[in-house]
Amino acid sequence: QVQLVESGGGLVQPGGSLRLSCAASGSIFRINAMGWYRQAPGKQRELVAGVTSGGITNYADSVKGRFTISRDNAKNMVYLQMNSLKPEDTAVYYCNAAVITRASYRRLEVWGQGTLVTVSS
């Protein structure tokens, strides 16, 4: 199986920064797209940022210019640098990956357990 483990969440004041990390492990042949989603209380989960295996990125309009997604293919990791954080960025952030498994070359969509980001003074 394949697992994603996020880290780096926490409490930060408005205007501050946080860096989220997500490590993929398990029976991995290749990871295609990776991304970060978030879900605020009472709201649907939404895409924050995504990155292809070739490094092409896309962002939600609400975070453009403030967040940066990156990945390290050699380490099977994806990162989200979040700057100029706002209270409305408060949410549980989830890592997502489209994985081709080594055991059976089957495509899986894998989610992490989530990490809470709270932006508050």
mmCIF file with all atom_site columns, C-alpha atoms in Angstrom, residues 15-102:
data_model
loop_
_atom_site.group_PDB
_atom_site.id
_atom_site.type_symbol
_atom_site.label_atom_id
_atom_site.label_alt_id
_atom_site.label_comp_id
_atom_site.label_asym_id
_atom_site.label_entity_id
_atom_site.label_seq_id
_atom_site.pdbx_PDB_ins_code
_atom_site.Cartn_x
_atom_site.Cartn_y
_atom_site.Cartn_z
_atom_site.occupancy
_atom_site.B_iso_or_equiv
_atom_site.pdbx_formal_charge
_atom_site.auth_seq_id
_atom_site.auth_comp_id
_atom_site.auth_asym_id
_atom_site.auth_atom_id
_atom_site.pdbx_PDB_model_num
ATOM 1  C CA . GLY A 1 15  ? 0.670   37.739 7.931   1.00 0.00 ? 15  GLY A CA 1
ATOM 2  C CA . GLY A 1 16  ? 2.845   34.863 9.066   1.00 0.00 ? 16  GLY A CA 1
ATOM 3  C CA . SER A 1 17  ? 4.215   31.873 7.196   1.00 0.00 ? 17  SER A CA 1
ATOM 4  C CA . LEU A 1 18  ? 4.108   28.103 7.440   1.00 0.00 ? 18  LEU A CA 1
ATOM 5  C CA . ARG A 1 19  ? 5.587   25.313 5.373   1.00 0.00 ? 19  ARG A CA 1
ATOM 6  C CA . LEU A 1 20  ? 3.703   22.057 4.980   1.00 0.00 ? 20  LEU A CA 1
ATOM 7  C CA . SER A 1 21  ? 5.438   18.848 3.978   1.00 0.00 ? 21  SER A CA 1
ATOM 8  C CA . CYS A 1 22  ? 4.019   15.572 2.719   1.00 0.00 ? 22  CYS A CA 1
ATOM 9  C CA . ALA A 1 23  ? 5.975   12.345 2.431   1.00 0.00 ? 23  ALA A CA 1
ATOM 10 C CA . ALA A 1 24  ? 4.800   9.422  0.316   1.00 0.00 ? 24  ALA A CA 1
ATOM 11 C CA . SER A 1 25  ? 5.912   5.901  1.168   1.00 0.00 ? 25  SER A CA 1
ATOM 12 C CA . GLY A 1 26  ? 5.096   2.325  0.280   1.00 0.00 ? 26  GLY A CA 1
ATOM 13 C CA . SER A 1 27  ? 4.868   0.383  -2.937  1.00 0.00 ? 27  SER A CA 1
ATOM 14 C CA . ILE A 1 28  ? 5.477   3.267  -5.341  1.00 0.00 ? 28  ILE A CA 1
ATOM 15 C CA . PHE A 1 29  ? 6.494   2.902  -8.969  1.00 0.00 ? 29  PHE A CA 1
ATOM 16 C CA . ARG A 1 30  ? 5.742   6.468  -9.944  1.00 0.00 ? 30  ARG A CA 1
ATOM 17 C CA . ILE A 1 31  ? 3.860   9.462  -8.615  1.00 0.00 ? 31  ILE A CA 1
ATOM 18 C CA . ASN A 1 32  ? 2.058   11.553 -11.184 1.00 0.00 ? 32  ASN A CA 1
ATOM 19 C CA . ALA A 1 33  ? 0.238   14.672 -9.958  1.00 0.00 ? 33  ALA A CA 1
ATOM 20 C CA . MET A 1 34  ? 0.488   15.770 -6.335  1.00 0.00 ? 34  MET A CA 1
ATOM 21 C CA . GLY A 1 35  ? -1.505  18.437 -4.635  1.00 0.00 ? 35  GLY A CA 1
ATOM 22 C CA . TRP A 1 36  ? -2.748  20.152 -1.531  1.00 0.00 ? 36  TRP A CA 1
ATOM 23 C CA . TYR A 1 37  ? -6.409  20.514 -0.666  1.00 0.00 ? 37  TYR A CA 1
ATOM 24 C CA . ARG A 1 38  ? -8.055  22.158 2.308   1.00 0.00 ? 38  ARG A CA 1
ATOM 25 C CA . GLN A 1 39  ? -11.338 21.942 4.134   1.00 0.00 ? 39  GLN A CA 1
ATOM 26 C CA . ALA A 1 40  ? -12.567 24.660 6.432   1.00 0.00 ? 40  ALA A CA 1
ATOM 27 C CA . PRO A 1 41  ? -15.335 24.014 8.983   1.00 0.00 ? 41  PRO A CA 1
ATOM 28 C CA . GLY A 1 42  ? -18.697 23.820 7.263   1.00 0.00 ? 42  GLY A CA 1
ATOM 29 C CA . LYS A 1 43  ? -17.183 24.039 3.790   1.00 0.00 ? 43  LYS A CA 1
ATOM 30 C CA . GLN A 1 44  ? -16.351 21.591 1.038   1.00 0.00 ? 44  GLN A CA 1
ATOM 31 C CA . ARG A 1 45  ? -12.836 20.397 0.407   1.00 0.00 ? 45  ARG A CA 1
ATOM 32 C CA . GLU A 1 46  ? -11.139 22.552 -2.230  1.00 0.00 ? 46  GLU A CA 1
ATOM 33 C CA . LEU A 1 47  ? -7.977  22.384 -4.281  1.00 0.00 ? 47  LEU A CA 1
ATOM 34 C CA . VAL A 1 48  ? -5.298  24.768 -3.040  1.00 0.00 ? 48  VAL A CA 1
ATOM 35 C CA . ALA A 1 49  ? -2.416  23.911 -5.362  1.00 0.00 ? 49  ALA A CA 1
ATOM 36 C CA . GLY A 1 50  ? -1.251  21.115 -7.619  1.00 0.00 ? 50  GLY A CA 1
ATOM 37 C CA . VAL A 1 51  ? 1.959   20.091 -9.340  1.00 0.00 ? 51  VAL A CA 1
ATOM 38 C CA . THR A 1 52  ? 2.575   17.577 -12.104 1.00 0.00 ? 52  THR A CA 1
ATOM 39 C CA . SER A 1 53  ? 5.510   15.187 -12.213 1.00 0.00 ? 53  SER A CA 1
ATOM 40 C CA . GLY A 1 54  ? 7.090   17.598 -14.677 1.00 0.00 ? 54  GLY A CA 1
ATOM 41 C CA . GLY A 1 55  ? 6.744   20.543 -12.336 1.00 0.00 ? 55  GLY A CA 1
ATOM 42 C CA . ILE A 1 56  ? 3.773   22.348 -13.861 1.00 0.00 ? 56  ILE A CA 1
ATOM 43 C CA . THR A 1 57  ? 1.829   24.073 -11.091 1.00 0.00 ? 57  THR A CA 1
ATOM 44 C CA . ASN A 1 58  ? -1.650  25.463 -10.637 1.00 0.00 ? 58  ASN A CA 1
ATOM 45 C CA . TYR A 1 59  ? -3.197  27.418 -7.779  1.00 0.00 ? 59  TYR A CA 1
ATOM 46 C CA . ALA A 1 60  ? -6.558  28.452 -6.464  1.00 0.00 ? 60  ALA A CA 1
ATOM 47 C CA . ASP A 1 61  ? -7.152  32.134 -7.136  1.00 0.00 ? 61  ASP A CA 1
ATOM 48 C CA . SER A 1 62  ? -7.388  32.782 -3.405  1.00 0.00 ? 62  SER A CA 1
ATOM 49 C CA . VAL A 1 63  ? -3.775  31.747 -2.791  1.00 0.00 ? 63  VAL A CA 1
ATOM 50 C CA . LYS A 1 64  ? -2.008  32.906 -5.946  1.00 0.00 ? 64  LYS A CA 1
ATOM 51 C CA . GLY A 1 65  ? 1.017   35.020 -5.108  1.00 0.00 ? 65  GLY A CA 1
ATOM 52 C CA . ARG A 1 66  ? 1.041   33.853 -1.488  1.00 0.00 ? 66  ARG A CA 1
ATOM 53 C CA . PHE A 1 67  ? 1.456   30.058 -1.649  1.00 0.00 ? 67  PHE A CA 1
ATOM 54 C CA . THR A 1 68  ? 4.069   28.049 -3.512  1.00 0.00 ? 68  THR A CA 1
ATOM 55 C CA . ILE A 1 69  ? 3.888   24.321 -4.186  1.00 0.00 ? 69  ILE A CA 1
ATOM 56 C CA . SER A 1 70  ? 7.010   22.298 -4.930  1.00 0.00 ? 70  SER A CA 1
ATOM 57 C CA . ARG A 1 71  ? 8.023   18.669 -5.021  1.00 0.00 ? 71  ARG A CA 1
ATOM 58 C CA . ASP A 1 72  ? 11.107  16.503 -4.711  1.00 0.00 ? 72  ASP A CA 1
ATOM 59 C CA . ASN A 1 73  ? 10.606  13.502 -6.976  1.00 0.00 ? 73  ASN A CA 1
ATOM 60 C CA . ALA A 1 74  ? 13.679  11.705 -5.640  1.00 0.00 ? 74  ALA A CA 1
ATOM 61 C CA . LYS A 1 75  ? 12.269  11.809 -2.111  1.00 0.00 ? 75  LYS A CA 1
ATOM 62 C CA . ASN A 1 76  ? 8.595   11.394 -3.054  1.00 0.00 ? 76  ASN A CA 1
ATOM 63 C CA . MET A 1 77  ? 7.735   14.587 -1.223  1.00 0.00 ? 77  MET A CA 1
ATOM 64 C CA . VAL A 1 78  ? 5.602   17.638 -1.874  1.00 0.00 ? 78  VAL A CA 1
ATOM 65 C CA . TYR A 1 79  ? 5.696   20.944 -0.040  1.00 0.00 ? 79  TYR A CA 1
ATOM 66 C CA . LEU A 1 80  ? 3.446   23.954 0.373   1.00 0.00 ? 80  LEU A CA 1
ATOM 67 C CA . GLN A 1 81  ? 5.066   27.237 1.376   1.00 0.00 ? 81  GLN A CA 1
ATOM 68 C CA . MET A 1 82  ? 2.373   29.537 2.712   1.00 0.00 ? 82  MET A CA 1
ATOM 69 C CA . ASN A 1 83  ? 3.142   33.227 3.154   1.00 0.00 ? 83  ASN A CA 1
ATOM 70 C CA . SER A 1 84  ? 1.013   36.221 4.103   1.00 0.00 ? 84  SER A CA 1
ATOM 71 C CA . LEU A 1 85  ? -1.459  33.934 5.789   1.00 0.00 ? 85  LEU A CA 1
ATOM 72 C CA . LYS A 1 86  ? -4.976  35.169 6.433   1.00 0.00 ? 86  LYS A CA 1
ATOM 73 C CA . PRO A 1 87  ? -7.630  33.992 8.898   1.00 0.00 ? 87  PRO A CA 1
ATOM 74 C CA . GLU A 1 88  ? -9.607  32.619 5.960   1.00 0.00 ? 88  GLU A CA 1
ATOM 75 C CA . ASP A 1 89  ? -6.743  30.206 5.251   1.00 0.00 ? 89  ASP A CA 1
ATOM 76 C CA . THR A 1 90  ? -7.659  28.366 8.453   1.00 0.00 ? 90  THR A CA 1
ATOM 77 C CA . ALA A 1 91  ? -8.495  24.789 7.522   1.00 0.00 ? 91  ALA A CA 1
ATOM 78 C CA . VAL A 1 92  ? -7.352  21.195 7.602   1.00 0.00 ? 92  VAL A CA 1
ATOM 79 C CA . TYR A 1 93  ? -4.870  20.766 4.764   1.00 0.00 ? 93  TYR A CA 1
ATOM 80 C CA . TYR A 1 94  ? -4.698  17.426 2.972   1.00 0.00 ? 94  TYR A CA 1
ATOM 81 C CA . CYS A 1 95  ? -2.002  16.043 0.724   1.00 0.00 ? 95  CYS A CA 1
ATOM 82 C CA . ASN A 1 96  ? -3.112  14.126 -2.372  1.00 0.00 ? 96  ASN A CA 1
ATOM 83 C CA . ALA A 1 97  ? -1.193  12.039 -4.885  1.00 0.00 ? 97  ALA A CA 1
ATOM 84 C CA . ALA A 1 98  ? -1.912  9.999  -7.996  1.00 0.00 ? 98  ALA A CA 1
ATOM 85 C CA . VAL A 1 99  ? 0.314   6.958  -7.558  1.00 0.00 ? 99  VAL A CA 1
ATOM 86 C CA . ILE A 1 100 ? 1.225   4.050  -9.820  1.00 0.00 ? 100 ILE A CA 1
ATOM 87 C CA . THR A 1 101 ? 1.969   1.118  -7.512  1.00 0.00 ? 101 THR A CA 1
ATOM 88 C CA . ARG A 1 102 ? 5.096   -0.965 -7.872  1.00 0.00 ? 102 ARG A CA 1
#
